[in-house]
Coordinates of C-alpha atoms in Angstrom, one line a residue:
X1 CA -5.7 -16.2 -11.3
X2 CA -7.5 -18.8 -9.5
X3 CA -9.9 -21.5 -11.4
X4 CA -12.9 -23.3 -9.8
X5 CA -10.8 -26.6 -9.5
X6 CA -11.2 -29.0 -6.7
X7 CA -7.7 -30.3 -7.4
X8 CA -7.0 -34.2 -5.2
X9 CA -4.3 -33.7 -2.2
X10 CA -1.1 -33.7 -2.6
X11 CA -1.5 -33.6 -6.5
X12 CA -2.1 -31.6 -9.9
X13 CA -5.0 -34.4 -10.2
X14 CA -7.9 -32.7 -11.2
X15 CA -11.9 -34.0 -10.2
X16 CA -14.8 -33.1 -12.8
X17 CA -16.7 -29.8 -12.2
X18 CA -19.7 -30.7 -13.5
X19 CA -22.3 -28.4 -12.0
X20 CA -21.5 -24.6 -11.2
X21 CA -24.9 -22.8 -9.7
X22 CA -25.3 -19.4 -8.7
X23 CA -28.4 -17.4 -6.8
X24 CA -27.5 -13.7 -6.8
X25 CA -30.3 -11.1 -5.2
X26 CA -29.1 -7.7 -5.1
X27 CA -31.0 -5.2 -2.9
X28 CA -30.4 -1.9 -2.5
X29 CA -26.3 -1.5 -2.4
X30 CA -25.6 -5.4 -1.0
X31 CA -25.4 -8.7 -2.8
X32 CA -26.1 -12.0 -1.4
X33 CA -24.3 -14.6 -3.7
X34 CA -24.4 -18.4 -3.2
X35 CA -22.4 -20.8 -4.8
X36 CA -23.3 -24.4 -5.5
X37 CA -20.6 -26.4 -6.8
X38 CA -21.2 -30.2 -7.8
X39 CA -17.7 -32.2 -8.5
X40 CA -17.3 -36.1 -9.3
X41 CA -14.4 -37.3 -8.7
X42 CA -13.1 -39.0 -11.5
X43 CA -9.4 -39.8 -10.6
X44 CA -9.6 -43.1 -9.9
X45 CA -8.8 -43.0 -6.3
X46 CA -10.4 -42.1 -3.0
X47 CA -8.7 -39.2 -2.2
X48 CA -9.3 -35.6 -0.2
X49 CA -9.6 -32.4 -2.5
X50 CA -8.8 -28.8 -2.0
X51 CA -10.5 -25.8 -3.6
X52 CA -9.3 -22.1 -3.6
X53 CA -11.1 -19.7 -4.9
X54 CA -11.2 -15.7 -4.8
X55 CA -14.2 -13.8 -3.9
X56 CA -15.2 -10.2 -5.1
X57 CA -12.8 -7.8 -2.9
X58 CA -14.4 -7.2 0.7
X59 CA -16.9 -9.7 0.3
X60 CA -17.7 -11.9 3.4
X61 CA -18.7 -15.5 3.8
X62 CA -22.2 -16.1 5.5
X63 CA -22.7 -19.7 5.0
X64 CA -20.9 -22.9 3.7
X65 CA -22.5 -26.5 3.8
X66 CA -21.4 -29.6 2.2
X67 CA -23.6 -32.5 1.1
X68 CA -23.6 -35.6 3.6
X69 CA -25.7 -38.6 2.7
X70 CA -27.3 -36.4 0.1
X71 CA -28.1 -33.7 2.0
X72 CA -26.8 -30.1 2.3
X73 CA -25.3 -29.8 5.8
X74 CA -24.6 -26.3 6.6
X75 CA -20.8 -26.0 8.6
X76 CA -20.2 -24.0 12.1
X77 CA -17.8 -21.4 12.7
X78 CA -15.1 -22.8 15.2
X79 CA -11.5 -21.2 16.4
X80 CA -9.0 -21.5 13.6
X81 CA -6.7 -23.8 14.9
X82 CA -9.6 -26.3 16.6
X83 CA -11.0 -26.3 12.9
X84 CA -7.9 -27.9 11.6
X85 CA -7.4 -30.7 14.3
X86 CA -11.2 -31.4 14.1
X87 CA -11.1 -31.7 10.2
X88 CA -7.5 -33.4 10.4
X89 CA -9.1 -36.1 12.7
X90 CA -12.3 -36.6 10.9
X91 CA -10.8 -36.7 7.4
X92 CA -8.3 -39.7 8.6
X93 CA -11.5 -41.4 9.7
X94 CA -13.3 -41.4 5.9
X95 CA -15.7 -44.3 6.1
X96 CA -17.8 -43.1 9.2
X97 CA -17.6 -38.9 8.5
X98 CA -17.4 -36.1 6.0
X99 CA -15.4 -33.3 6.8
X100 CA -14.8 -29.7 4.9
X101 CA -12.7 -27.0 6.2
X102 CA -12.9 -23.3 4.8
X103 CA -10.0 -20.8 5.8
X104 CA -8.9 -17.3 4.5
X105 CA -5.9 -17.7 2.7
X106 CA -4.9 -14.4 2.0
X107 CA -7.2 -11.2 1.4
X108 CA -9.9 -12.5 -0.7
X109 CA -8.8 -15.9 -1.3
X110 CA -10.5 -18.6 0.5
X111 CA -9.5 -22.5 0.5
X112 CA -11.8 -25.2 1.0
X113 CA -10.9 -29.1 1.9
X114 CA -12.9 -31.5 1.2
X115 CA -12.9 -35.1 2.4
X116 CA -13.7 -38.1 1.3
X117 CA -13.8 -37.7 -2.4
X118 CA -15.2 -41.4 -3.4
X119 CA -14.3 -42.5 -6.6
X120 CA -16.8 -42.2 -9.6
X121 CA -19.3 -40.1 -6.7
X122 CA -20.5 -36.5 -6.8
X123 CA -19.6 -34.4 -4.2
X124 CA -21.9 -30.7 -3.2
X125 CA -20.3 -27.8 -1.6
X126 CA -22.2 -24.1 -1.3
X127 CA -20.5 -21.1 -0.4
X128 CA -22.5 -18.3 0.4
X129 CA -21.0 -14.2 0.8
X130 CA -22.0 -10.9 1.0
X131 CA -20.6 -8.4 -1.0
X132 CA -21.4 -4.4 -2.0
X133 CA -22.5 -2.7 -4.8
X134 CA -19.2 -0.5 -6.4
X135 CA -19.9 2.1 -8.7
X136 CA -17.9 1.9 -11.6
X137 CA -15.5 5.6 -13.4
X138 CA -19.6 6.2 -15.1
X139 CA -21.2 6.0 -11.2
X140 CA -23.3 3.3 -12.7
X141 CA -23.9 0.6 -10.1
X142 CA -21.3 -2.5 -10.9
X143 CA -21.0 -6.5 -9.3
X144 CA -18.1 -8.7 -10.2
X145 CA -18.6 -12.1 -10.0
X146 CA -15.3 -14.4 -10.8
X147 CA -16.0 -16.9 -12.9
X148 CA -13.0 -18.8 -14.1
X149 CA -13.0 -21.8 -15.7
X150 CA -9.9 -24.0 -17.3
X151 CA -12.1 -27.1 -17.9
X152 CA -16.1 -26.8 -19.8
X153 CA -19.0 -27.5 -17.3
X154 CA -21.7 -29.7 -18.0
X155 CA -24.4 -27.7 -16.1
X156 CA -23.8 -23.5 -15.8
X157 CA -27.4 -21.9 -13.6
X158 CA -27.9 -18.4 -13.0
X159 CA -30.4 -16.7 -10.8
X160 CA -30.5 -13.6 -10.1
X161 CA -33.0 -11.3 -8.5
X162 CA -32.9 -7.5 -8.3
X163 CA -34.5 -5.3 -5.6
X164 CA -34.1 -1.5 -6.4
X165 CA -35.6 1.4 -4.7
X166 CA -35.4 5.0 -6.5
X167 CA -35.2 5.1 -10.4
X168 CA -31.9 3.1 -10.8
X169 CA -28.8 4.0 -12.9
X170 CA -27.9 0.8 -14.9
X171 CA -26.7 -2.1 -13.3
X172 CA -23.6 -3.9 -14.7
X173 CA -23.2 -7.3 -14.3
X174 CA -19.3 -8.6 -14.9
X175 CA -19.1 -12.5 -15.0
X176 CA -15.1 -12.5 -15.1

């Protein structure tokens, strides 16, 4: 099971989660989730963090931003392997950039790096995906969306906005 952790390089180190917020508009049979995720880093040192986390089973990413300066800057999509040397270089050079990598680890596992983690500052990633509609053994209409937490959250925001068509069957909505 993975956990929304943003754990420090190289360590079991933890940073603080202290804001999860979700926007989730369903219409018709697709889902449009984004993630906002808001960590301090309360380790003690400046450090790079890494995030994995699972999303719902065929889902696919749409956007991903991180904040710079305060601001929301969404990222570009860019070769695997240039990704890596591009985030590898900017990452050594902390006090002049930000830098954040997401890659697929494996089926619906992504991993996000972030760096620099400043001590004692809070730190915004969003992840945005698209996902489908399953119907569930009662063909009611059903959307998972993981939520796994090891640690409590000082701030937990749900939005979400439905958009049916025809008389609907009932709409589950799982927060695992």
């Amino acid at each position: 099971m993975y956990y929304y952790e943003l754990k420090i390089k190289n360590t079991q180190q933890l940073t603080k989660l202290v804001s999860f917020d979700v926007a989730i508009t369903i219409e018709f049979f697709l889902v449009h989730t984004s993630v906002s995720l808001t960590f301090v880093n309360d380790t003690g040192t400046d450090s790079e963090g890494e995030l994995v986390f699972p999303l719902p089973e065929g889902a696919t990413i749409c956007d991903y931003a991180l904040d710079i300066n305060g601001n929301l800057v969404d990222g570009v999509i860019v070769e695997k392997d240039k990704a890596r040397v591009v985030f590898e270089s900017e990452a050594r050079n902390v006090e002049k950039s930000s830098a954040s990598l997401v890659e697929q680890i494996e089926g619906n596992v992504f991993r996000t790096r972030i760096s620099p983690l400043p001590v004692n500052k809070e730190r915004i990633m969003r992840v945005s995906y698209i996902s489908q509609i399953t119907l569930d053994k009662h063909q009611s209409l059903k959307y998972d969306l993981p939520l796994h937490f090891r640690n409590p959250i000082q701030t937990f925001n749900c939005n979400i906005n439905v958009t049916l068509t025809d008389t609907p069957k009932i709409v589950f909505l799982s927060l695992i």
